[in-house]
XYZ file of C-alpha atoms in Angstrom:
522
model
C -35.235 -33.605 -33.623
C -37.464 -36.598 -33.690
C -36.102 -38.839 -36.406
C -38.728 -40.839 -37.797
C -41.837 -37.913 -36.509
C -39.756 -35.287 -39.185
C -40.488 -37.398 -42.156
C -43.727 -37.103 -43.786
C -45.423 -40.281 -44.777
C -47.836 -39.320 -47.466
C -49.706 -42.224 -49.244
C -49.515 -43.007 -52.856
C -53.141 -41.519 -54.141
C -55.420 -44.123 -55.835
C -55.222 -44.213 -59.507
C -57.316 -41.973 -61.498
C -59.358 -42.624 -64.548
C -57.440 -43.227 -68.102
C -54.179 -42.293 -65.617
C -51.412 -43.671 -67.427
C -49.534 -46.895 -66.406
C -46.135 -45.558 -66.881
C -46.718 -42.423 -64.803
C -48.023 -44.914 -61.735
C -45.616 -47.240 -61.970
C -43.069 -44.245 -61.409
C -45.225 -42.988 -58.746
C -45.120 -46.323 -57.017
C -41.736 -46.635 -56.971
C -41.078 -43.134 -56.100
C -43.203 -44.266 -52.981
C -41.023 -47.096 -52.660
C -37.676 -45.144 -52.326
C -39.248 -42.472 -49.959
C -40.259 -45.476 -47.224
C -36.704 -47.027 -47.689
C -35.679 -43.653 -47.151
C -37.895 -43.119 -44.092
C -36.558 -46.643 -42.792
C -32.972 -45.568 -42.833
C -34.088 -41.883 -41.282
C -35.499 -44.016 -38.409
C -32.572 -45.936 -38.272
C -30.481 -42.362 -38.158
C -28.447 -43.776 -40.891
C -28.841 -39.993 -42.692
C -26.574 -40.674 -45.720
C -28.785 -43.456 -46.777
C -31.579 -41.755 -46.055
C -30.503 -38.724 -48.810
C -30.060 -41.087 -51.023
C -33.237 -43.241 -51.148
C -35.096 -39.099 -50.757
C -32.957 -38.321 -54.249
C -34.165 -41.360 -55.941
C -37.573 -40.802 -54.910
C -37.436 -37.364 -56.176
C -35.172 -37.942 -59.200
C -38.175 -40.200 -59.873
C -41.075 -38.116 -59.136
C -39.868 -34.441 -59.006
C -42.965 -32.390 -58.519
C -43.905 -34.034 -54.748
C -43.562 -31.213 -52.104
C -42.952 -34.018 -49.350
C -40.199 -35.341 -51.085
C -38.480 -32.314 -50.860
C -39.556 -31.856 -47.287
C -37.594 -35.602 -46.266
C -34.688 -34.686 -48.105
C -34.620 -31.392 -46.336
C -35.151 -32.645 -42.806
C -32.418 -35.546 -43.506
C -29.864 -32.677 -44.151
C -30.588 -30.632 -41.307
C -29.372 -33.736 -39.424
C -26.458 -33.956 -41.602
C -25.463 -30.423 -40.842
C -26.307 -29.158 -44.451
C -28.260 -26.597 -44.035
C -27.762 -24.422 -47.069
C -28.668 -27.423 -49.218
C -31.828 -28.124 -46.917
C -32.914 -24.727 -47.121
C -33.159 -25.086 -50.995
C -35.265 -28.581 -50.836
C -37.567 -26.391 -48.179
C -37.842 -23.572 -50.563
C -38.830 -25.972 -52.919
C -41.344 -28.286 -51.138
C -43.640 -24.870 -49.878
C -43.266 -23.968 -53.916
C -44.522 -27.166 -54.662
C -47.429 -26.544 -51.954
C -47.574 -23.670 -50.001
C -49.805 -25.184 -47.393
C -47.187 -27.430 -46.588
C -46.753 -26.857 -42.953
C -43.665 -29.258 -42.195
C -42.163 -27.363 -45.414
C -42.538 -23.868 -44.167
C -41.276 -25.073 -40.765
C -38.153 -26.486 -42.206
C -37.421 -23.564 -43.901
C -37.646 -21.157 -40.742
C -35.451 -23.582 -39.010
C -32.774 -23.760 -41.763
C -33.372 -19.884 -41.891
C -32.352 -19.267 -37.858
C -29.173 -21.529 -37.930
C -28.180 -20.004 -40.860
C -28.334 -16.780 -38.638
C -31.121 -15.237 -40.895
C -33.284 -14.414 -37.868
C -35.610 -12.187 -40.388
C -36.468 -14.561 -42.793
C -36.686 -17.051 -39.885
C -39.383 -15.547 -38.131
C -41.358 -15.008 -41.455
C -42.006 -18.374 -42.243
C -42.690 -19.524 -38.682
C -45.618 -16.819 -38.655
C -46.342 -18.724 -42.039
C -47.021 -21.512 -40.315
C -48.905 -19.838 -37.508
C -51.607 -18.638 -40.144
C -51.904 -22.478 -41.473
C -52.234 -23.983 -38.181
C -52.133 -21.274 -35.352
C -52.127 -23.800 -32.533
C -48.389 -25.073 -34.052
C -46.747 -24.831 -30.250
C -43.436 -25.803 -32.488
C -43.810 -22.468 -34.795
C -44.796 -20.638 -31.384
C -40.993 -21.877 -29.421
C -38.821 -20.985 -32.664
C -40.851 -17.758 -33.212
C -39.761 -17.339 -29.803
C -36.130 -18.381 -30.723
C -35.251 -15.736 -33.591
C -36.514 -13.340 -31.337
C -33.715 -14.263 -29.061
C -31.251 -14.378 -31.727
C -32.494 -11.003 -33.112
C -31.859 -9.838 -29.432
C -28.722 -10.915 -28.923
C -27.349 -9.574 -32.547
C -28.554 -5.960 -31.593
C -26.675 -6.103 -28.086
C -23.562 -7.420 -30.291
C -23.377 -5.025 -32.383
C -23.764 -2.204 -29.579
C -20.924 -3.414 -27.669
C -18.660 -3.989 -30.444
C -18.988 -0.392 -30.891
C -18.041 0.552 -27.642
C -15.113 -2.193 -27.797
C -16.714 -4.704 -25.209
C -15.604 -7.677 -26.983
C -15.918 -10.018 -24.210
C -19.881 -9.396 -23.984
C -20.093 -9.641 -27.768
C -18.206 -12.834 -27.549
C -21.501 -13.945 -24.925
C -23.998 -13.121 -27.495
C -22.855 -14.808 -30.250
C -22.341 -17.893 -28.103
C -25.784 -17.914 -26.866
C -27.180 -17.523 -30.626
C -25.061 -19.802 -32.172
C -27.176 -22.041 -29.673
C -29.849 -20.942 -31.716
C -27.965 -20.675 -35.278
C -24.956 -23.120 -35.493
C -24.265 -23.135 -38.844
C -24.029 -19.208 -38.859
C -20.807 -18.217 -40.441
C -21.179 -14.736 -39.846
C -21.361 -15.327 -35.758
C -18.638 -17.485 -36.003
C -16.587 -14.530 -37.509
C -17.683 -12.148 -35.321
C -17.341 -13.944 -32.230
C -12.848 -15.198 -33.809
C -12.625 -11.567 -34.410
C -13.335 -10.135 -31.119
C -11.006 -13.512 -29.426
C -8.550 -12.295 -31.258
C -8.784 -8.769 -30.001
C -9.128 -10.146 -26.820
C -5.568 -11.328 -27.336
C -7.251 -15.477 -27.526
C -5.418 -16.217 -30.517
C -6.045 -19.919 -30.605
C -9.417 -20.078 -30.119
C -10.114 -17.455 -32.964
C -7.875 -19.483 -35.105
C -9.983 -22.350 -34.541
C -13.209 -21.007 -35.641
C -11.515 -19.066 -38.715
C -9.629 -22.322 -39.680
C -12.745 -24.406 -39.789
C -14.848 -21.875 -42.024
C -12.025 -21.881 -44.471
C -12.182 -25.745 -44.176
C -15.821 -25.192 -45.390
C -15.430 -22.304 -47.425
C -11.686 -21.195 -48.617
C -13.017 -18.263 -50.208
C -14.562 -17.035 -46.887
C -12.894 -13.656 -46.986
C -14.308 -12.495 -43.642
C -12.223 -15.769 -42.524
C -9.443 -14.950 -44.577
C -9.160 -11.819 -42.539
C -9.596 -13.073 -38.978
C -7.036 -15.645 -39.723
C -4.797 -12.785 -40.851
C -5.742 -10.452 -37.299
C -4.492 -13.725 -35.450
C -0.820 -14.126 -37.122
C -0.898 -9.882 -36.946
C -1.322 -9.864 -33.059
C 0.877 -12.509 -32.811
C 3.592 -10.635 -34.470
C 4.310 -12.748 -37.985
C 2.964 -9.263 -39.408
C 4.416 -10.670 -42.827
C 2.257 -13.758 -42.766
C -0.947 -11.776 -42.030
C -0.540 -9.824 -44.857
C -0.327 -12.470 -46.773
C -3.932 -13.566 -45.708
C -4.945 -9.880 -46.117
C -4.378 -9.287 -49.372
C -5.554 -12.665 -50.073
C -8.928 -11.648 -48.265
C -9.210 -8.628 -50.608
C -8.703 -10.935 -53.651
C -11.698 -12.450 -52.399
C -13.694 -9.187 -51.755
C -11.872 -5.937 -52.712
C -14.013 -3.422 -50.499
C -13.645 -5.238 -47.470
C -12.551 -2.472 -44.883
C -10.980 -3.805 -42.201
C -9.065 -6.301 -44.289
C -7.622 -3.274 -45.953
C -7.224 -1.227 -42.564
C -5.292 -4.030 -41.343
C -3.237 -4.633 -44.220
C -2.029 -0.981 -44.242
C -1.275 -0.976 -40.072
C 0.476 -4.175 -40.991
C 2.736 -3.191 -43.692
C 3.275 0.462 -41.480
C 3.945 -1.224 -38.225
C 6.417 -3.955 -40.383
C 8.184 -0.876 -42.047
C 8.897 1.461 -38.819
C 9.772 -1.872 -36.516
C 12.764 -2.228 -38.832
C 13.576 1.148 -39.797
C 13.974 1.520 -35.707
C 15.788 -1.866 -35.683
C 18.365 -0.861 -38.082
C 18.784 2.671 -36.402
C 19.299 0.698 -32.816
C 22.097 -1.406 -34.637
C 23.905 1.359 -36.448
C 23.999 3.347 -32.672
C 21.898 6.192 -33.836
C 20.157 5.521 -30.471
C 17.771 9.415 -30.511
C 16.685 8.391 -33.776
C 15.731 4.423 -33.176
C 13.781 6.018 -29.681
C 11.533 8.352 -32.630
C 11.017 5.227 -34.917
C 9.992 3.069 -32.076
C 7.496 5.514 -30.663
C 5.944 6.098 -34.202
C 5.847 2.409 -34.090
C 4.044 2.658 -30.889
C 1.450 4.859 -32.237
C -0.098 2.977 -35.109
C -2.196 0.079 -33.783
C -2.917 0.209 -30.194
C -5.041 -3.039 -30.202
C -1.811 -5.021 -31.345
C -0.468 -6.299 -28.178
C 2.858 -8.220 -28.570
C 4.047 -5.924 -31.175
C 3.556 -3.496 -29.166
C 5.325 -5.249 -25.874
C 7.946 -5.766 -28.104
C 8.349 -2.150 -29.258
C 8.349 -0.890 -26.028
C 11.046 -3.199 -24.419
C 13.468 -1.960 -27.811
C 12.742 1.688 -26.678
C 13.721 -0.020 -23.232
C 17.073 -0.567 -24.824
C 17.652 2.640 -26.035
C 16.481 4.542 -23.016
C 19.466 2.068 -21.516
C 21.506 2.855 -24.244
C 20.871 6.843 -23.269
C 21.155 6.082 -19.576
C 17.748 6.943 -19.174
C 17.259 4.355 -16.821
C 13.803 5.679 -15.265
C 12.475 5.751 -18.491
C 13.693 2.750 -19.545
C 12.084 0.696 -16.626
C 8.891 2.588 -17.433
C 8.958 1.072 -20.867
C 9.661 -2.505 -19.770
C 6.910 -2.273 -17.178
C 4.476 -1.276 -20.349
C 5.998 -4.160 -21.757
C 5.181 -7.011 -19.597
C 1.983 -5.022 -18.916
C 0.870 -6.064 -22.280
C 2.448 -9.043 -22.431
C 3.037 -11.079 -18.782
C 5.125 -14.060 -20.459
C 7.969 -11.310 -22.161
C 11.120 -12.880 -20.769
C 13.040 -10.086 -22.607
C 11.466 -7.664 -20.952
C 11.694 -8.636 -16.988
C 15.756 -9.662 -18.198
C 15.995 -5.814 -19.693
C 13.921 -4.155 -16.556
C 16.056 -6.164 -13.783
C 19.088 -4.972 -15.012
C 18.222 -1.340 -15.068
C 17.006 -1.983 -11.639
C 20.850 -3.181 -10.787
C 21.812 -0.127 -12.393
C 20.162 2.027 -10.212
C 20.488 0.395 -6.973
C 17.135 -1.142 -6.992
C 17.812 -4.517 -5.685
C 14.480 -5.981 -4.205
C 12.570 -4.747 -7.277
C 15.656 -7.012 -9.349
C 15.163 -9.708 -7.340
C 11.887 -10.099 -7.778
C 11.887 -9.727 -11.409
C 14.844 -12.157 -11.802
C 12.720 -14.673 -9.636
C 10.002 -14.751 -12.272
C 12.095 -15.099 -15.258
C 13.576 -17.886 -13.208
C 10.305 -19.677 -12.693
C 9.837 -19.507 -16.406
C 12.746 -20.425 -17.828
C 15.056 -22.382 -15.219
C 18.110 -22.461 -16.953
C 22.117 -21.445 -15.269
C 22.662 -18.341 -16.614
C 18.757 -16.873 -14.898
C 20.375 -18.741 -12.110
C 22.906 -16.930 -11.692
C 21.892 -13.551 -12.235
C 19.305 -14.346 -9.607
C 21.969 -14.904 -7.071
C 24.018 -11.876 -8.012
C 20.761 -9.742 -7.535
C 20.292 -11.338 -4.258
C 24.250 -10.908 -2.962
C 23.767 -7.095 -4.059
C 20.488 -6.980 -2.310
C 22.170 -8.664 0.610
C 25.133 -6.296 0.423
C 22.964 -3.187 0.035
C 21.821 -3.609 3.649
C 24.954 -3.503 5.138
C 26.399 -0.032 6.003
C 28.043 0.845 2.471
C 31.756 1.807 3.674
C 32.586 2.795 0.004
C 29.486 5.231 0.686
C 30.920 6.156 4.034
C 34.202 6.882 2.425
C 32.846 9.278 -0.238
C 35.070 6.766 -2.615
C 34.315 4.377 -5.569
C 34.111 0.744 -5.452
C 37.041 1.221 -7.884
C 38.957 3.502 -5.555
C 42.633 2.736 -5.068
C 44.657 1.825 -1.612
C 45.730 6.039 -1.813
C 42.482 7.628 -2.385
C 41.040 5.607 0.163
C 43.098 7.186 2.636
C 42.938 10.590 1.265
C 39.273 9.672 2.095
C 39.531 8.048 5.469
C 42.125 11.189 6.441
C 39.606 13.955 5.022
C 36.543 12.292 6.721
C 38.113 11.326 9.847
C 38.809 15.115 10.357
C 35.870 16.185 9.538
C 33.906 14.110 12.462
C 36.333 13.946 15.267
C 34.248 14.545 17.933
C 37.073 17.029 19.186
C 35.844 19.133 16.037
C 32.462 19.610 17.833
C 33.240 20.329 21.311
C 31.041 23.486 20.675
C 27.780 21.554 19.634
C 24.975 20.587 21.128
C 25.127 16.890 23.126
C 23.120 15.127 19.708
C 25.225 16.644 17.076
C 28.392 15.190 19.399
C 26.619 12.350 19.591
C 25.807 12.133 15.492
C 29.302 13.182 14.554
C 30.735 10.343 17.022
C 29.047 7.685 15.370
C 30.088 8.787 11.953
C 33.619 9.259 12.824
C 33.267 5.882 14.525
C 31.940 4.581 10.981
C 34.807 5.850 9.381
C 37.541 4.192 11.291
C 35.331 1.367 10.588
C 35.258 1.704 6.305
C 39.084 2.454 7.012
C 39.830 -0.963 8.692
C 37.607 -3.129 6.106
C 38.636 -0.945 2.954
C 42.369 -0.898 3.440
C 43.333 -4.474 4.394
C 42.855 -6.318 1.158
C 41.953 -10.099 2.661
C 39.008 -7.928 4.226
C 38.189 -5.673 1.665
C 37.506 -8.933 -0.789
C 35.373 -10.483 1.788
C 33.349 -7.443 2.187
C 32.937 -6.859 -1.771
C 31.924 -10.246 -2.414
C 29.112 -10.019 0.564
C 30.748 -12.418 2.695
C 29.039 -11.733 6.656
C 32.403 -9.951 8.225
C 31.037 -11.009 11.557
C 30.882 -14.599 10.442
C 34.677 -14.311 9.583
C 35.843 -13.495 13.584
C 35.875 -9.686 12.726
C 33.453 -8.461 15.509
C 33.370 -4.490 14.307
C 31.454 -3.952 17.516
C 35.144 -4.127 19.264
C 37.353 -1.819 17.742
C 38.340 1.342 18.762
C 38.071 4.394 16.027
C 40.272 6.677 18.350
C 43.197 3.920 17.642
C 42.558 3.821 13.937
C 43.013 7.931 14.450
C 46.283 8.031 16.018
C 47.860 5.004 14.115
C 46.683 7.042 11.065
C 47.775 10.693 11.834
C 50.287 9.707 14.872
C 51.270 12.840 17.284
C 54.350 14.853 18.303
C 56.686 12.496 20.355
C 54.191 9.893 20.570
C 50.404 10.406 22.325
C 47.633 8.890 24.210
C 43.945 9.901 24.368
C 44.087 9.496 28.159
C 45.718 12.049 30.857
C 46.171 15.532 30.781
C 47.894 17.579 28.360
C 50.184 20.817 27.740
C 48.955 22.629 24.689
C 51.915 22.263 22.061
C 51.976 26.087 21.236
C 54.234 26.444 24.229
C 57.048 24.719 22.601
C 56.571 27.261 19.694
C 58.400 29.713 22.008
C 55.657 31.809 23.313
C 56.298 30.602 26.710
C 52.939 31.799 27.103
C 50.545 29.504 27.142
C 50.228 26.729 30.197
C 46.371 25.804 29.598
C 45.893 22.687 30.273
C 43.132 20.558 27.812
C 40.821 18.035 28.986
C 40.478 14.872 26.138
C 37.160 16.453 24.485
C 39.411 19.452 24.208
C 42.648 17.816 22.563
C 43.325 17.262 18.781
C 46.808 16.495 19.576
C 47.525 15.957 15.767
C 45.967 18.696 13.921
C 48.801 21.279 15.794
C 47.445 24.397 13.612
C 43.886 23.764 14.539
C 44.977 23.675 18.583
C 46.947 26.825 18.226
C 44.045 28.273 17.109
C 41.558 27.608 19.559
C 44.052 28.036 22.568
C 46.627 30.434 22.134
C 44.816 33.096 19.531
């Protein structure tokens, strides 16, 4: 805006006939204020300005350019409610004022009154329809007008990030709109952009701290960001200010509901009535979809309980929902990772440990990190508990109840009979055995093993022992025996007399006497 081109210079009109003195002398000095006014408007020195234009009309109230100055000077001020009413005035004054009607559109369109805007630019048009000025902001409200109807089209169908476009391209065209402002802080803040909705709401309440539409969006920022009691607070504060305001009182009543069923689950959770909490924290779930970290939260406490209920599936589910709505939820990658050590899910622990530990680098995520990675590391070893059939808890007897049930069961002499790859299958599981056996039953090694120590590393190549050695130290055979040679089959010495077959080794099971009887002497 052209500083000293948007004040009109209008000169004092030559004293009439039997005029009285008193009335020019006002007139003159009215005259004089306006050009000291129009001196500091040139200068851009605005508050001087308004007050030389408020002398000059205090003086000589009924002068429609008066008005007019005083109007454009606040429009550079930023006031634009108060310039709209020294417009209004100055076209009452004389409604052929062009400047005055063109003041008043412009105050009009950035107040966001796009209507009224485009009225009194088509004003002007029909006092002086070559005004290219009125033509471009006739254009402009158009725009605006636009832009409002696409708004309020996608904030129907929930697009709030193209409704947040729109009403930054008119507030190009209307800055001083509050009801843009408002529009555009509500839909940040259900784009989850809480400080940049609080921004706009905090400086219309600045302005205006009976705004209640900015009451309210203050209150949907503290609401999302779960101090549900604080946004109430603003709520009901917002429906002081304007008692049928809907979505202030839609919001209130979701806030005081989600409030009420968050604890009633809490207290449930703490008193170990875990079926019930689960219930109150899926209610919870239900009430306000749009409210994000309330929401994370709820779902990593069902998390818990499904823990709780050893519904680990179901609890990882709800802890991925979690950090689905909320990527930053340290709670919820801590409560997922463990229920992914629970279930043997190592890499998918790591990984979550790693980025709670790139957030928050302190010992104790440390630590769990490396435990995750040892059991990751450990779970790609052959698992001789596993092997065994045994518990990690299992004591020095029931591991060789194990090793002496299993080691039967896949002695190769067991399945002579088979084909050459079951022989070959049940080899390298019996083999496997006598390995778990060796680790499993000598203490020193066992404790290297369980803390995920490299066995190899420690001189204990596994790739050299013998499992048929493990066998007969185990079992041991009538009068001593060896795996190599020829054998007579020990149901002679039974006193049959009878039998004098003699076994190759894939035919002996010198130990297992009952089984050999069996097969050779039936």
């Amino acid at each position: 805006m052209a500083a000293a081109a948007e004040c009109d210079v209008i000169m004092a009109a030559p004293e009439g006939p039997g005029e009285p003195e008193s009335e020019e002398e006002a007139r003159r000095e009215a005259e004089s204020f306006k050009e000291q006014g129009n001196a500091y408007y040139a200068k851009k020195d605005y508050n001087e300005a308004y007050n030389y234009y408020t002398k000059a009309i205090d003086t000589c109230p009924n002068n429609a350019s008066y008005y007019g100055n005083r109007a454009a000077t606040l429009m550079m001020l930023g006031r634009f409610r108060e310039a709209l009413g020294d417009a209004q005035q100055s076209v009452r004054l004389d409604d052929s004022f062009v400047r005055g009607h063109l003041r008043e559109g412009k105050c009009h369109l950035s107040l966001g009154n796009a209507m009224a805007a485009s009225r009194c630019f088509q004003r002007v048009l029909e006092l002086d329809h070559k005004n290219t000025q009125a033509q471009q902001e006739l254009k402009n409200a158009s725009t605006v007008l636009e832009y409002e109807k696409i708004a309020e089209a996608d904030f129907e169908k929930r697009d709030f990030r193209k409704v947040v476009f729109c009403m930054d391209r008119a507030l190009e065209f209307a800055p001083a709109c509050h009801r843009f402002k408002i529009l555009k802080a509500e839909c940040l803040a259900l784009l989850g952009r809480y400080p940049e909705a609080q921004s706009v709401a905090s400086d219309i309440l600045r302005m205006d701290s009976t705004n209640a539409d900015a009451l309210y969006v203050r209150g949907l920022c503290l609401y999302y960001e779960d101090c549900i009691e604080k946004a109430v607070q603003f709520f009901v504060q917002a429906l002081r200010m304007a008692p049928d305001h809907e979505k202030a009182c839609l919001a209130c009543r979701n806030a005081k509901a989600l409030k009420a069923k968050k604890e009633d689950g809490n207290k449930a959770f703490k008193e170990g009535n875990y079926k019930l909490a689960y219930e109150l924290y899926t209610e919870a779930l239900g009430i306000d979809p749009n409210n994000i970290k309330t929401n994370a939260k709820l779902y990593c406490n069902r998390g818990t309980v499904n823990s709780k209920l050893r519904k680990l599936e179901e609890a990882i589910d709800d802890c991925t929902n979690a950090v689905k709505l909320d990527e930053t939820y340290i709670k919820a990658y801590l409560r997922r990772a463990q229920c992914y050590m629970d279930t043997e899910q190592y890499e998918d622990a790591v990984r979550d440990y790693e980025k709670v530990y790139q957030t928050e680098k302190t010992k104790e995520h440390k630590q769990l990190l490396k435990n995750a990675q040892m059991e990751l590391k450990k779970s790609k070893r052959k698992d001789y508990y596993k092997i065994l059939g045994v518990d990690k808890n299992a004591s020095e007897d029931e591991i060789k109840k194990a090793y002496r049930k299993r080691a039967l069961m896949h002695h190769p002499d067991r399945h002579s009979g088979a084909s050459a790859e079951v022989q070959k299958e049940e080899e390298k599981k019996f083999k496997e055995v006598g390995e778990a056996f060796t680790i499993l039953s000598d203490p020193k090694k066992k404790a290297r093993y369980d803390s995920g120590q490299d066995l190899e590393e420690d001189g204990l190549n596994m790739g050299d022992f013998d499992a048929n050695n493990i066998f007969k130290a185990f079992f041991g055979g009538p009068g001593g025996f060896s795996f190599e040679g020829r054998w007579r089959c020990p149901a002679a010495g039974f006193g049959s007399g009878k039998c004098t077959d003699r076994f190759t080794q894939q035919q002996r099971f010198p130990s297992f006497v009952g089984w050999w009887r069996r097969a050779c002497c039936y």
